[in-house]
PDB file of N, CA and C in Angstrom:
ATOM      1  N   MET P 753      10.682  20.199   6.912  1.00  0.00           N
ATOM      2  CA  MET P 753      10.204  19.108   6.094  1.00  0.00           C
ATOM      3  C   MET P 753      11.392  18.402   5.435  1.00  0.00           C
ATOM      4  N   ARG P 754      12.338  19.169   4.963  1.00  0.00           N
ATOM      5  CA  ARG P 754      13.516  18.579   4.308  1.00  0.00           C
ATOM      6  C   ARG P 754      14.282  17.665   5.266  1.00  0.00           C
ATOM      7  N   VAL P 755      14.424  18.101   6.502  1.00  0.00           N
ATOM      8  CA  VAL P 755      15.145  17.298   7.498  1.00  0.00           C
ATOM      9  C   VAL P 755      14.421  15.967   7.714  1.00  0.00           C
ATOM     10  N   LYS P 756      13.100  16.011   7.825  1.00  0.00           N
ATOM     11  CA  LYS P 756      12.324  14.785   8.019  1.00  0.00           C
ATOM     12  C   LYS P 756      12.412  13.873   6.794  1.00  0.00           C
ATOM     13  N   TRP P 757      12.364  14.474   5.610  1.00  0.00           N
ATOM     14  CA  TRP P 757      12.455  13.710   4.366  1.00  0.00           C
ATOM     15  C   TRP P 757      13.798  12.977   4.278  1.00  0.00           C
ATOM     16  N   LEU P 758      14.860  13.688   4.598  1.00  0.00           N
ATOM     17  CA  LEU P 758      16.195  13.088   4.555  1.00  0.00           C
ATOM     18  C   LEU P 758      16.350  11.991   5.608  1.00  0.00           C
ATOM     19  N   ALA P 759      15.779  12.211   6.795  1.00  0.00           N
ATOM     20  CA  ALA P 759      15.840  11.199   7.857  1.00  0.00           C
ATOM     21  C   ALA P 759      15.085   9.939   7.424  1.00  0.00           C
ATOM     22  N   LEU P 760      13.940  10.116   6.783  1.00  0.00           N
ATOM     23  CA  LEU P 760      13.183   8.966   6.291  1.00  0.00           C
ATOM     24  C   LEU P 760      14.002   8.229   5.230  1.00  0.00           C
ATOM     25  N   GLY P 761      14.654   8.959   4.347  1.00  0.00           N
ATOM     26  CA  GLY P 761      15.511   8.339   3.342  1.00  0.00           C
ATOM     27  C   GLY P 761      16.631   7.531   3.964  1.00  0.00           C
ATOM     28  N   GLU P 762      17.189   8.028   5.049  1.00  0.00           N
ATOM     29  CA  GLU P 762      18.250   7.288   5.755  1.00  0.00           C
ATOM     30  C   GLU P 762      17.708   5.991   6.347  1.00  0.00           C
ATOM     31  N   GLN P 763      16.484   6.052   6.898  1.00  0.00           N
ATOM     32  CA  GLN P 763      15.861   4.841   7.437  1.00  0.00           C
ATOM     33  C   GLN P 763      15.649   3.812   6.331  1.00  0.00           C
ATOM     34  N   LEU P 764      15.117   4.261   5.211  1.00  0.00           N
ATOM     35  CA  LEU P 764      14.844   3.350   4.103  1.00  0.00           C
ATOM     36  C   LEU P 764      16.132   2.727   3.562  1.00  0.00           C
ATOM     37  N   ALA P 765      17.200   3.498   3.577  1.00  0.00           N
ATOM     38  CA  ALA P 765      18.487   3.008   3.052  1.00  0.00           C
ATOM     39  C   ALA P 765      19.044   1.844   3.873  1.00  0.00           C
ATOM     40  N   THR P 766      18.584   1.682   5.104  1.00  0.00           N
ATOM     41  CA  THR P 766      19.077   0.587   5.948  1.00  0.00           C
ATOM     42  C   THR P 766      18.313  -0.721   5.718  1.00  0.00           C
ATOM     43  N   LEU P 767      17.212  -0.660   4.972  1.00  0.00           N
ATOM     44  CA  LEU P 767      16.374  -1.845   4.769  1.00  0.00           C
ATOM     45  C   LEU P 767      16.902  -2.706   3.625  1.00  0.00           C
ATOM     46  N   PRO P 768      16.700  -4.023   3.724  1.00  0.00           N
ATOM     47  CA  PRO P 768      17.132  -4.898   2.627  1.00  0.00           C
ATOM     48  C   PRO P 768      16.304  -4.635   1.370  1.00  0.00           C
ATOM     49  N   GLN P 769      16.926  -4.832   0.223  1.00  0.00           N
ATOM     50  CA  GLN P 769      16.230  -4.632  -1.049  1.00  0.00           C
ATOM     51  C   GLN P 769      16.280  -5.918  -1.878  1.00  0.00           C
ATOM     52  N   ASP P 770      15.773  -6.992  -1.292  1.00  0.00           N
ATOM     53  CA  ASP P 770      15.779  -8.254  -2.026  1.00  0.00           C
ATOM     54  C   ASP P 770      14.436  -8.477  -2.712  1.00  0.00           C
ATOM     55  N   LYS P 771      14.341  -9.525  -3.506  1.00  0.00           N
ATOM     56  CA  LYS P 771      13.159  -9.783  -4.328  1.00  0.00           C
ATOM     57  C   LYS P 771      11.888 -10.041  -3.518  1.00  0.00           C
ATOM     58  N   ASP P 772      12.028 -10.335  -2.228  1.00  0.00           N
ATOM     59  CA  ASP P 772      10.861 -10.606  -1.389  1.00  0.00           C
ATOM     60  C   ASP P 772      10.205  -9.348  -0.839  1.00  0.00           C
ATOM     61  N   CYS P 773      10.873  -8.205  -0.975  1.00  0.00           N
ATOM     62  CA  CYS P 773      10.329  -6.985  -0.374  1.00  0.00           C
ATOM     63  C   CYS P 773      10.486  -5.751  -1.271  1.00  0.00           C
ATOM     64  N   PHE P 774      11.175  -5.901  -2.389  1.00  0.00           N
ATOM     65  CA  PHE P 774      11.522  -4.749  -3.220  1.00  0.00           C
ATOM     66  C   PHE P 774      11.379  -5.150  -4.688  1.00  0.00           C
ATOM     67  N   GLY P 775      10.707  -4.298  -5.457  1.00  0.00           N
ATOM     68  CA  GLY P 775      10.531  -4.603  -6.879  1.00  0.00           C
ATOM     69  C   GLY P 775       9.680  -3.544  -7.536  1.00  0.00           C
ATOM     70  N   LEU P 776       9.142  -3.866  -8.688  1.00  0.00           N
ATOM     71  CA  LEU P 776       8.317  -2.926  -9.442  1.00  0.00           C
ATOM     72  C   LEU P 776       6.980  -2.733  -8.729  1.00  0.00           C
ATOM     73  N   ILE P 777       6.645  -1.489  -8.441  1.00  0.00           N
ATOM     74  CA  ILE P 777       5.382  -1.168  -7.758  1.00  0.00           C
ATOM     75  C   ILE P 777       4.596  -0.157  -8.578  1.00  0.00           C
ATOM     76  N   HIS P 778       3.319  -0.051  -8.289  1.00  0.00           N
ATOM     77  CA  HIS P 778       2.431   0.901  -8.946  1.00  0.00           C
ATOM     78  C   HIS P 778       2.775   2.323  -8.515  1.00  0.00           C
ATOM     79  N   ASN P 779       2.944   2.525  -7.230  1.00  0.00           N
ATOM     80  CA  ASN P 779       3.368   3.792  -6.620  1.00  0.00           C
ATOM     81  C   ASN P 779       2.283   4.863  -6.580  1.00  0.00           C
ATOM     82  N   ASP P 780       1.060   4.513  -6.897  1.00  0.00           N
ATOM     83  CA  ASP P 780      -0.062   5.463  -6.804  1.00  0.00           C
ATOM     84  C   ASP P 780      -1.357   4.673  -6.626  1.00  0.00           C
ATOM     85  N   LEU P 781      -1.299   3.676  -5.762  1.00  0.00           N
ATOM     86  CA  LEU P 781      -2.394   2.728  -5.597  1.00  0.00           C
ATOM     87  C   LEU P 781      -3.466   3.308  -4.673  1.00  0.00           C
ATOM     88  N   HIS P 782      -4.482   3.894  -5.292  1.00  0.00           N
ATOM     89  CA  HIS P 782      -5.623   4.417  -4.536  1.00  0.00           C
ATOM     90  C   HIS P 782      -6.907   4.134  -5.297  1.00  0.00           C
ATOM     91  N   GLN P 783      -8.026   4.438  -4.678  1.00  0.00           N
ATOM     92  CA  GLN P 783      -9.331   4.021  -5.178  1.00  0.00           C
ATOM     93  C   GLN P 783      -9.720   4.613  -6.531  1.00  0.00           C
ATOM     94  N   TYR P 784      -9.000   5.585  -7.032  1.00  0.00           N
ATOM     95  CA  TYR P 784      -9.319   6.145  -8.343  1.00  0.00           C
ATOM     96  C   TYR P 784      -8.433   5.569  -9.436  1.00  0.00           C
ATOM     97  N   ASN P 785      -7.574   4.620  -9.091  1.00  0.00           N
ATOM     98  CA  ASN P 785      -6.666   4.022 -10.070  1.00  0.00           C
ATOM     99  C   ASN P 785      -6.893   2.524 -10.255  1.00  0.00           C
ATOM    100  N   PHE P 786      -8.107   2.068  -9.967  1.00  0.00           N
ATOM    101  CA  PHE P 786      -8.443   0.681 -10.282  1.00  0.00           C
ATOM    102  C   PHE P 786      -9.945   0.531 -10.438  1.00  0.00           C
ATOM    103  N   PHE P 787     -10.324  -0.478 -11.198  1.00  0.00           N
ATOM    104  CA  PHE P 787     -11.715  -0.870 -11.361  1.00  0.00           C
ATOM    105  C   PHE P 787     -11.929  -2.160 -10.596  1.00  0.00           C
ATOM    106  N   VAL P 788     -13.124  -2.319 -10.032  1.00  0.00           N
ATOM    107  CA  VAL P 788     -13.508  -3.553  -9.356  1.00  0.00           C
ATOM    108  C   VAL P 788     -14.599  -4.205 -10.201  1.00  0.00           C
ATOM    109  N   SER P 789     -14.454  -5.490 -10.467  1.00  0.00           N
ATOM    110  CA  SER P 789     -15.471  -6.225 -11.225  1.00  0.00           C
ATOM    111  C   SER P 789     -15.586  -7.625 -10.636  1.00  0.00           C
ATOM    112  N   ARG P 790     -16.585  -8.341 -11.083  1.00  0.00           N
ATOM    113  CA  ARG P 790     -16.789  -9.722 -10.646  1.00  0.00           C
ATOM    114  C   ARG P 790     -16.785 -10.632 -11.869  1.00  0.00           C
ATOM    115  N   THR P 791     -16.193 -11.793 -11.682  1.00  0.00           N
ATOM    116  CA  THR P 791     -16.209 -12.796 -12.742  1.00  0.00           C
ATOM    117  C   THR P 791     -17.570 -13.484 -12.730  1.00  0.00           C
ATOM    118  N   ALA P 792     -17.819 -14.322 -13.715  1.00  0.00           N
ATOM    119  CA  ALA P 792     -19.088 -15.050 -13.799  1.00  0.00           C
ATOM    120  C   ALA P 792     -19.327 -15.913 -12.568  1.00  0.00           C
ATOM    121  N   ASP P 793     -18.257 -16.407 -11.955  1.00  0.00           N
ATOM    122  CA  ASP P 793     -18.417 -17.237 -10.757  1.00  0.00           C
ATOM    123  C   ASP P 793     -18.390 -16.423  -9.463  1.00  0.00           C
ATOM    124  N   GLY P 794     -18.421 -15.085  -9.568  1.00  0.00           N
ATOM    125  CA  GLY P 794     -18.521 -14.224  -8.396  1.00  0.00           C
ATOM    126  C   GLY P 794     -17.217 -13.767  -7.789  1.00  0.00           C
ATOM    127  N   GLU P 795     -16.101 -14.165  -8.372  1.00  0.00           N
ATOM    128  CA  GLU P 795     -14.794 -13.747  -7.843  1.00  0.00           C
ATOM    129  C   GLU P 795     -14.569 -12.257  -8.137  1.00  0.00           C
ATOM    130  N   VAL P 796     -14.082 -11.555  -7.135  1.00  0.00           N
ATOM    131  CA  VAL P 796     -13.811 -10.126  -7.297  1.00  0.00           C
ATOM    132  C   VAL P 796     -12.457  -9.959  -7.975  1.00  0.00           C
ATOM    133  N   ARG P 797     -12.419  -9.080  -8.962  1.00  0.00           N
ATOM    134  CA  ARG P 797     -11.187  -8.788  -9.706  1.00  0.00           C
ATOM    135  C   ARG P 797     -10.892  -7.297  -9.652  1.00  0.00           C
ATOM    136  N   LEU P 798      -9.621  -6.975  -9.528  1.00  0.00           N
ATOM    137  CA  LEU P 798      -9.168  -5.586  -9.613  1.00  0.00           C
ATOM    138  C   LEU P 798      -8.393  -5.412 -10.901  1.00  0.00           C
ATOM    139  N   THR P 799      -8.651  -4.313 -11.581  1.00  0.00           N
ATOM    140  CA  THR P 799      -7.876  -3.951 -12.761  1.00  0.00           C
ATOM    141  C   THR P 799      -7.231  -2.611 -12.474  1.00  0.00           C
ATOM    142  N   LEU P 800      -5.908  -2.622 -12.354  1.00  0.00           N
ATOM    143  CA  LEU P 800      -5.167  -1.393 -12.068  1.00  0.00           C
ATOM    144  C   LEU P 800      -4.872  -0.647 -13.354  1.00  0.00           C
ATOM    145  N   PHE P 801      -4.828   0.682 -13.260  1.00  0.00           N
ATOM    146  CA  PHE P 801      -4.408   1.505 -14.384  1.00  0.00           C
ATOM    147  C   PHE P 801      -3.658   2.714 -13.844  1.00  0.00           C
ATOM    148  N   ASP P 802      -3.210   3.570 -14.721  1.00  0.00           N
ATOM    149  CA  ASP P 802      -2.447   4.783 -14.389  1.00  0.00           C
ATOM    150  C   ASP P 802      -1.074   4.420 -13.818  1.00  0.00           C
ATOM    151  N   PHE P 803      -0.243   3.890 -14.675  1.00  0.00           N
ATOM    152  CA  PHE P 803       1.081   3.424 -14.283  1.00  0.00           C
ATOM    153  C   PHE P 803       2.176   4.461 -14.546  1.00  0.00           C
ATOM    154  N   ASP P 804       1.823   5.728 -14.648  1.00  0.00           N
ATOM    155  CA  ASP P 804       2.810   6.740 -15.032  1.00  0.00           C
ATOM    156  C   ASP P 804       3.887   6.987 -13.979  1.00  0.00           C
ATOM    157  N   VAL P 805       3.655   6.618 -12.728  1.00  0.00           N
ATOM    158  CA  VAL P 805       4.685   6.831 -11.697  1.00  0.00           C
ATOM    159  C   VAL P 805       5.211   5.520 -11.108  1.00  0.00           C
ATOM    160  N   CYS P 806       4.946   4.396 -11.801  1.00  0.00           N
ATOM    161  CA  CYS P 806       5.464   3.131 -11.271  1.00  0.00           C
ATOM    162  C   CYS P 806       6.996   3.170 -11.290  1.00  0.00           C
ATOM    163  N   ASN P 807       7.569   2.464 -10.345  1.00  0.00           N
ATOM    164  CA  ASN P 807       9.026   2.403 -10.260  1.00  0.00           C
ATOM    165  C   ASN P 807       9.424   1.237  -9.360  1.00  0.00           C
ATOM    166  N   TYR P 808      10.706   1.067  -9.176  1.00  0.00           N
ATOM    167  CA  TYR P 808      11.210   0.036  -8.275  1.00  0.00           C
ATOM    168  C   TYR P 808      11.356   0.629  -6.884  1.00  0.00           C
ATOM    169  N   HIS P 809      10.677   0.002  -5.943  1.00  0.00           N
ATOM    170  CA  HIS P 809      10.712   0.479  -4.562  1.00  0.00           C
ATOM    171  C   HIS P 809      10.234  -0.659  -3.669  1.00  0.00           C
ATOM    172  N   PHE P 810      10.111  -0.378  -2.401  1.00  0.00           N
ATOM    173  CA  PHE P 810       9.632  -1.378  -1.446  1.00  0.00           C
ATOM    174  C   PHE P 810       8.153  -1.668  -1.690  1.00  0.00           C
ATOM    175  N   PHE P 811       7.767  -2.941  -1.605  1.00  0.00           N
ATOM    176  CA  PHE P 811       6.364  -3.307  -1.768  1.00  0.00           C
ATOM    177  C   PHE P 811       5.491  -2.619  -0.723  1.00  0.00           C
ATOM    178  N   MET P 812       6.061  -2.373   0.442  1.00  0.00           N
ATOM    179  CA  MET P 812       5.313  -1.686   1.506  1.00  0.00           C
ATOM    180  C   MET P 812       4.897  -0.276   1.082  1.00  0.00           C
ATOM    181  N   THR P 813       5.580   0.311   0.113  1.00  0.00           N
ATOM    182  CA  THR P 813       5.193   1.636  -0.368  1.00  0.00           C
ATOM    183  C   THR P 813       3.786   1.582  -0.949  1.00  0.00           C
ATOM    184  N   ASP P 814       3.508   0.590  -1.784  1.00  0.00           N
ATOM    185  CA  ASP P 814       2.162   0.454  -2.345  1.00  0.00           C
ATOM    186  C   ASP P 814       1.122   0.225  -1.252  1.00  0.00           C
ATOM    187  N   ILE P 815       1.462  -0.568  -0.255  1.00  0.00           N
ATOM    188  CA  ILE P 815       0.527  -0.836   0.840  1.00  0.00           C
ATOM    189  C   ILE P 815       0.282   0.448   1.633  1.00  0.00           C
ATOM    190  N   GLY P 816       1.346   1.167   1.944  1.00  0.00           N
ATOM    191  CA  GLY P 816       1.210   2.431   2.672  1.00  0.00           C
ATOM    192  C   GLY P 816       0.373   3.446   1.915  1.00  0.00           C
ATOM    193  N   ILE P 817       0.576   3.557   0.612  1.00  0.00           N
ATOM    194  CA  ILE P 817      -0.197   4.498  -0.203  1.00  0.00           C
ATOM    195  C   ILE P 817      -1.673   4.113  -0.185  1.00  0.00           C
ATOM    196  N   ALA P 818      -1.964   2.821  -0.326  1.00  0.00           N
ATOM    197  CA  ALA P 818      -3.355   2.362  -0.314  1.00  0.00           C
ATOM    198  C   ALA P 818      -4.033   2.662   1.023  1.00  0.00           C
ATOM    199  N   VAL P 819      -3.351   2.391   2.120  1.00  0.00           N
ATOM    200  CA  VAL P 819      -3.920   2.653   3.455  1.00  0.00           C
ATOM    201  C   VAL P 819      -4.107   4.156   3.654  1.00  0.00           C
ATOM    202  N   PHE P 820      -3.113   4.947   3.281  1.00  0.00           N
ATOM    203  CA  PHE P 820      -3.197   6.399   3.433  1.00  0.00           C
ATOM    204  C   PHE P 820      -4.425   6.957   2.712  1.00  0.00           C
ATOM    205  N   HIS P 821      -4.596   6.576   1.452  1.00  0.00           N
ATOM    206  CA  HIS P 821      -5.731   7.102   0.680  1.00  0.00           C
ATOM    207  C   HIS P 821      -7.064   6.586   1.209  1.00  0.00           C
ATOM    208  N   ALA P 822      -7.099   5.341   1.663  1.00  0.00           N
ATOM    209  CA  ALA P 822      -8.341   4.815   2.233  1.00  0.00           C
ATOM    210  C   ALA P 822      -8.726   5.600   3.485  1.00  0.00           C
ATOM    211  N   LEU P 823      -7.750   5.913   4.328  1.00  0.00           N
ATOM    212  CA  LEU P 823      -8.018   6.704   5.532  1.00  0.00           C
ATOM    213  C   LEU P 823      -8.432   8.124   5.177  1.00  0.00           C
ATOM    214  N   TRP P 824      -7.782   8.686   4.193  1.00  0.00           N
ATOM    215  CA  TRP P 824      -8.007  10.076   3.804  1.00  0.00           C
ATOM    216  C   TRP P 824      -9.374  10.276   3.161  1.00  0.00           C
ATOM    217  N   GLU P 825      -9.749   9.345   2.283  1.00  0.00           N
ATOM    218  CA  GLU P 825     -10.965   9.563   1.511  1.00  0.00           C
ATOM    219  C   GLU P 825     -12.053   8.519   1.711  1.00  0.00           C
ATOM    220  N   GLY P 826     -11.757   7.418   2.390  1.00  0.00           N
ATOM    221  CA  GLY P 826     -12.734   6.353   2.455  1.00  0.00           C
ATOM    222  C   GLY P 826     -13.291   6.038   3.825  1.00  0.00           C
ATOM    223  N   ARG P 827     -12.734   6.638   4.851  1.00  0.00           N
ATOM    224  CA  ARG P 827     -13.150   6.288   6.210  1.00  0.00           C
ATOM    225  C   ARG P 827     -14.486   6.926   6.565  1.00  0.00           C
ATOM    226  N   PRO P 828     -15.445   6.105   7.023  1.00  0.00           N
ATOM    227  CA  PRO P 828     -16.695   6.670   7.533  1.00  0.00           C
ATOM    228  C   PRO P 828     -16.417   7.534   8.769  1.00  0.00           C
ATOM    229  N   GLN P 829     -17.061   8.652   8.886  1.00  0.00           N
ATOM    230  CA  GLN P 829     -16.780   9.581   9.987  1.00  0.00           C
ATOM    231  C   GLN P 829     -17.062   8.977  11.353  1.00  0.00           C
ATOM    232  N   GLU P 830     -18.002   8.036  11.419  1.00  0.00           N
ATOM    233  CA  GLU P 830     -18.350   7.458  12.715  1.00  0.00           C
ATOM    234  C   GLU P 830     -17.363   6.376  13.158  1.00  0.00           C
ATOM    235  N   GLN P 831     -16.400   6.043  12.324  1.00  0.00           N
ATOM    236  CA  GLN P 831     -15.435   4.997  12.662  1.00  0.00           C
ATOM    237  C   GLN P 831     -14.069   5.625  12.934  1.00  0.00           C
ATOM    238  N   SER P 832     -13.408   5.156  13.963  1.00  0.00           N
ATOM    239  CA  SER P 832     -12.083   5.688  14.275  1.00  0.00           C
ATOM    240  C   SER P 832     -11.098   5.320  13.172  1.00  0.00           C
ATOM    241  N   ALA P 833     -10.077   6.132  13.021  1.00  0.00           N
ATOM    242  CA  ALA P 833      -9.056   5.870  12.006  1.00  0.00           C
ATOM    243  C   ALA P 833      -8.388   4.520  12.263  1.00  0.00           C
ATOM    244  N   GLU P 834      -8.107   4.222  13.521  1.00  0.00           N
ATOM    245  CA  GLU P 834      -7.433   2.962  13.848  1.00  0.00           C
ATOM    246  C   GLU P 834      -8.305   1.761  13.501  1.00  0.00           C
ATOM    247  N   ALA P 835      -9.597   1.819  13.856  1.00  0.00           N
ATOM    248  CA  ALA P 835     -10.498   0.701  13.570  1.00  0.00           C
ATOM    249  C   ALA P 835     -10.670   0.521  12.059  1.00  0.00           C
ATOM    250  N   PHE P 836     -10.814   1.640  11.350  1.00  0.00           N
ATOM    251  CA  PHE P 836     -10.966   1.548   9.899  1.00  0.00           C
ATOM    252  C   PHE P 836      -9.706   0.994   9.249  1.00  0.00           C
ATOM    253  N   ALA P 837      -8.539   1.491   9.654  1.00  0.00           N
ATOM    254  CA  ALA P 837      -7.276   1.042   9.066  1.00  0.00           C
ATOM    255  C   ALA P 837      -7.063  -0.449   9.320  1.00  0.00           C
ATOM    256  N   THR P 838      -7.414  -0.912  10.508  1.00  0.00           N
ATOM    257  CA  THR P 838      -7.263  -2.328  10.843  1.00  0.00           C
ATOM    258  C   THR P 838      -8.150  -3.177   9.936  1.00  0.00           C
ATOM    259  N   ARG P 839      -9.388  -2.772   9.784  1.00  0.00           N
ATOM    260  CA  ARG P 839     -10.322  -3.524   8.932  1.00  0.00           C
ATOM    261  C   ARG P 839      -9.898  -3.467   7.466  1.00  0.00           C
ATOM    262  N   PHE P 840      -9.542  -2.271   7.007  1.00  0.00           N
ATOM    263  CA  PHE P 840      -9.106  -2.110   5.622  1.00  0.00           C
ATOM    264  C   PHE P 840      -7.894  -2.995   5.344  1.00  0.00           C
ATOM    265  N   LEU P 841      -6.908  -2.937   6.222  1.00  0.00           N
ATOM    266  CA  LEU P 841      -5.665  -3.674   6.028  1.00  0.00           C
ATOM    267  C   LEU P 841      -5.906  -5.182   6.046  1.00  0.00           C
ATOM    268  N   GLU P 842      -6.817  -5.639   6.901  1.00  0.00           N
ATOM    269  CA  GLU P 842      -7.150  -7.068   6.950  1.00  0.00           C
ATOM    270  C   GLU P 842      -7.651  -7.542   5.583  1.00  0.00           C
ATOM    271  N   HIS P 843      -8.576  -6.809   4.991  1.00  0.00           N
ATOM    272  CA  HIS P 843      -9.133  -7.193   3.699  1.00  0.00           C
ATOM    273  C   HIS P 843      -8.133  -6.969   2.563  1.00  0.00           C
ATOM    274  N   PHE P 844      -7.441  -5.854   2.612  1.00  0.00           N
ATOM    275  CA  PHE P 844      -6.448  -5.544   1.583  1.00  0.00           C
ATOM    276  C   PHE P 844      -5.369  -6.628   1.542  1.00  0.00           C
ATOM    277  N   MET P 845      -4.860  -6.980   2.701  1.00  0.00           N
ATOM    278  CA  MET P 845      -3.773  -7.955   2.761  1.00  0.00           C
ATOM    279  C   MET P 845      -4.241  -9.361   2.378  1.00  0.00           C
ATOM    280  N   ARG P 846      -5.500  -9.673   2.603  1.00  0.00           N
ATOM    281  CA  ARG P 846      -6.021 -10.967   2.173  1.00  0.00           C
ATOM    282  C   ARG P 846      -5.890 -11.076   0.649  1.00  0.00           C
ATOM    283  N   GLY P 847      -6.266 -10.012  -0.052  1.00  0.00           N
ATOM    284  CA  GLY P 847      -6.118 -10.005  -1.507  1.00  0.00           C
ATOM    285  C   GLY P 847      -4.660  -9.918  -1.919  1.00  0.00           C
ATOM    286  N   TYR P 848      -3.914  -9.081  -1.251  1.00  0.00           N
ATOM    287  CA  TYR P 848      -2.500  -8.890  -1.588  1.00  0.00           C
ATOM    288  C   TYR P 848      -1.727 -10.205  -1.485  1.00  0.00           C
ATOM    289  N   CYS P 849      -2.004 -10.948  -0.437  1.00  0.00           N
ATOM    290  CA  CYS P 849      -1.260 -12.190  -0.185  1.00  0.00           C
ATOM    291  C   CYS P 849      -1.635 -13.305  -1.158  1.00  0.00           C
ATOM    292  N   ARG P 850      -2.650 -13.105  -1.965  1.00  0.00           N
ATOM    293  CA  ARG P 850      -2.949 -14.080  -3.013  1.00  0.00           C
ATOM    294  C   ARG P 850      -1.905 -14.004  -4.122  1.00  0.00           C
ATOM    295  N   GLU P 851      -1.234 -12.867  -4.225  1.00  0.00           N
ATOM    296  CA  GLU P 851      -0.235 -12.663  -5.276  1.00  0.00           C
ATOM    297  C   GLU P 851       1.184 -12.549  -4.741  1.00  0.00           C
ATOM    298  N   ASN P 852       1.333 -12.052  -3.535  1.00  0.00           N
ATOM    299  CA  ASN P 852       2.661 -11.840  -2.961  1.00  0.00           C
ATOM    300  C   ASN P 852       2.545 -11.956  -1.444  1.00  0.00           C
ATOM    301  N   SER P 853       3.624 -12.363  -0.811  1.00  0.00           N
ATOM    302  CA  SER P 853       3.600 -12.411   0.648  1.00  0.00           C
ATOM    303  C   SER P 853       4.786 -11.623   1.192  1.00  0.00           C
ATOM    304  N   LEU P 854       4.570 -11.020   2.312  1.00  0.00           N
ATOM    305  CA  LEU P 854       5.604 -10.269   3.010  1.00  0.00           C
ATOM    306  C   LEU P 854       5.729 -10.818   4.417  1.00  0.00           C
ATOM    307  N   GLU P 855       6.928 -10.821   4.927  1.00  0.00           N
ATOM    308  CA  GLU P 855       7.122 -11.227   6.313  1.00  0.00           C
ATOM    309  C   GLU P 855       6.438 -10.211   7.223  1.00  0.00           C
ATOM    310  N   ASP P 856       5.994 -10.668   8.394  1.00  0.00           N
ATOM    311  CA  ASP P 856       5.314  -9.794   9.352  1.00  0.00           C
ATOM    312  C   ASP P 856       6.156  -8.593   9.741  1.00  0.00           C
ATOM    313  N   ALA P 857       7.474  -8.752   9.736  1.00  0.00           N
ATOM    314  CA  ALA P 857       8.363  -7.630  10.077  1.00  0.00           C
ATOM    315  C   ALA P 857       8.125  -6.441   9.160  1.00  0.00           C
ATOM    316  N   TRP P 858       7.777  -6.700   7.902  1.00  0.00           N
ATOM    317  CA  TRP P 858       7.518  -5.596   6.972  1.00  0.00           C
ATOM    318  C   TRP P 858       6.224  -4.873   7.330  1.00  0.00           C
ATOM    319  N   LEU P 859       5.212  -5.609   7.701  1.00  0.00           N
ATOM    320  CA  LEU P 859       3.944  -4.980   8.071  1.00  0.00           C
ATOM    321  C   LEU P 859       4.099  -4.120   9.324  1.00  0.00           C
ATOM    322  N   LYS P 860       5.004  -4.505  10.193  1.00  0.00           N
ATOM    323  CA  LYS P 860       5.256  -3.697  11.388  1.00  0.00           C
ATOM    324  C   LYS P 860       5.908  -2.363  11.032  1.00  0.00           C
ATOM    325  N   ARG P 861       6.450  -2.264   9.838  1.00  0.00           N
ATOM    326  CA  ARG P 861       7.059  -1.008   9.377  1.00  0.00           C
ATOM    327  C   ARG P 861       6.048  -0.089   8.682  1.00  0.00           C
ATOM    328  N   LEU P 862       4.782  -0.475   8.667  1.00  0.00           N
ATOM    329  CA  LEU P 862       3.766   0.335   7.987  1.00  0.00           C
ATOM    330  C   LEU P 862       3.782   1.801   8.424  1.00  0.00           C
ATOM    331  N   PRO P 863       3.912   2.124   9.712  1.00  0.00           N
ATOM    332  CA  PRO P 863       3.936   3.553  10.079  1.00  0.00           C
ATOM    333  C   PRO P 863       5.020   4.348   9.341  1.00  0.00           C
ATOM    334  N   MET P 864       6.172   3.742   9.122  1.00  0.00           N
ATOM    335  CA  MET P 864       7.227   4.435   8.389  1.00  0.00           C
ATOM    336  C   MET P 864       6.788   4.660   6.942  1.00  0.00           C
ATOM    337  N   PHE P 865       6.129   3.689   6.331  1.00  0.00           N
ATOM    338  CA  PHE P 865       5.713   3.821   4.940  1.00  0.00           C
ATOM    339  C   PHE P 865       4.477   4.707   4.785  1.00  0.00           C
ATOM    340  N   LEU P 866       3.780   4.968   5.850  1.00  0.00           N
ATOM    341  CA  LEU P 866       2.666   5.930   5.791  1.00  0.00           C
ATOM    342  C   LEU P 866       3.181   7.371   5.759  1.00  0.00           C
ATOM    343  N   LYS P 867       4.434   7.540   6.123  1.00  0.00           N
ATOM    344  CA  LYS P 867       5.018   8.887   6.076  1.00  0.00           C
ATOM    345  C   LYS P 867       5.301   9.293   4.651  1.00  0.00           C
TER     346      LYS P 867
END
């Protein structure tokens, strides 16, 4: 495990850390750390809480954590992991991109951030 952890750290060290991909993240973004509500006009709002492990890291870390937890605890048994992850990510990224955008190259690195 240590060898894999160190290898992953080496991979991450080669990535750019500019303001478009790296900054303050929640670092524990899963379904038990936010509330969902609707505004009077029907807009869905998320309220995040539990910021005890937030830090500066790649934005993809938050996306990877969200996908990991959704697959782990939210996937219907009759749906394949790939189909669920694709659907989840489509909706998640629609909301995410309302506040921040990432180049497609970052999304292609999702498997690394799921580790």
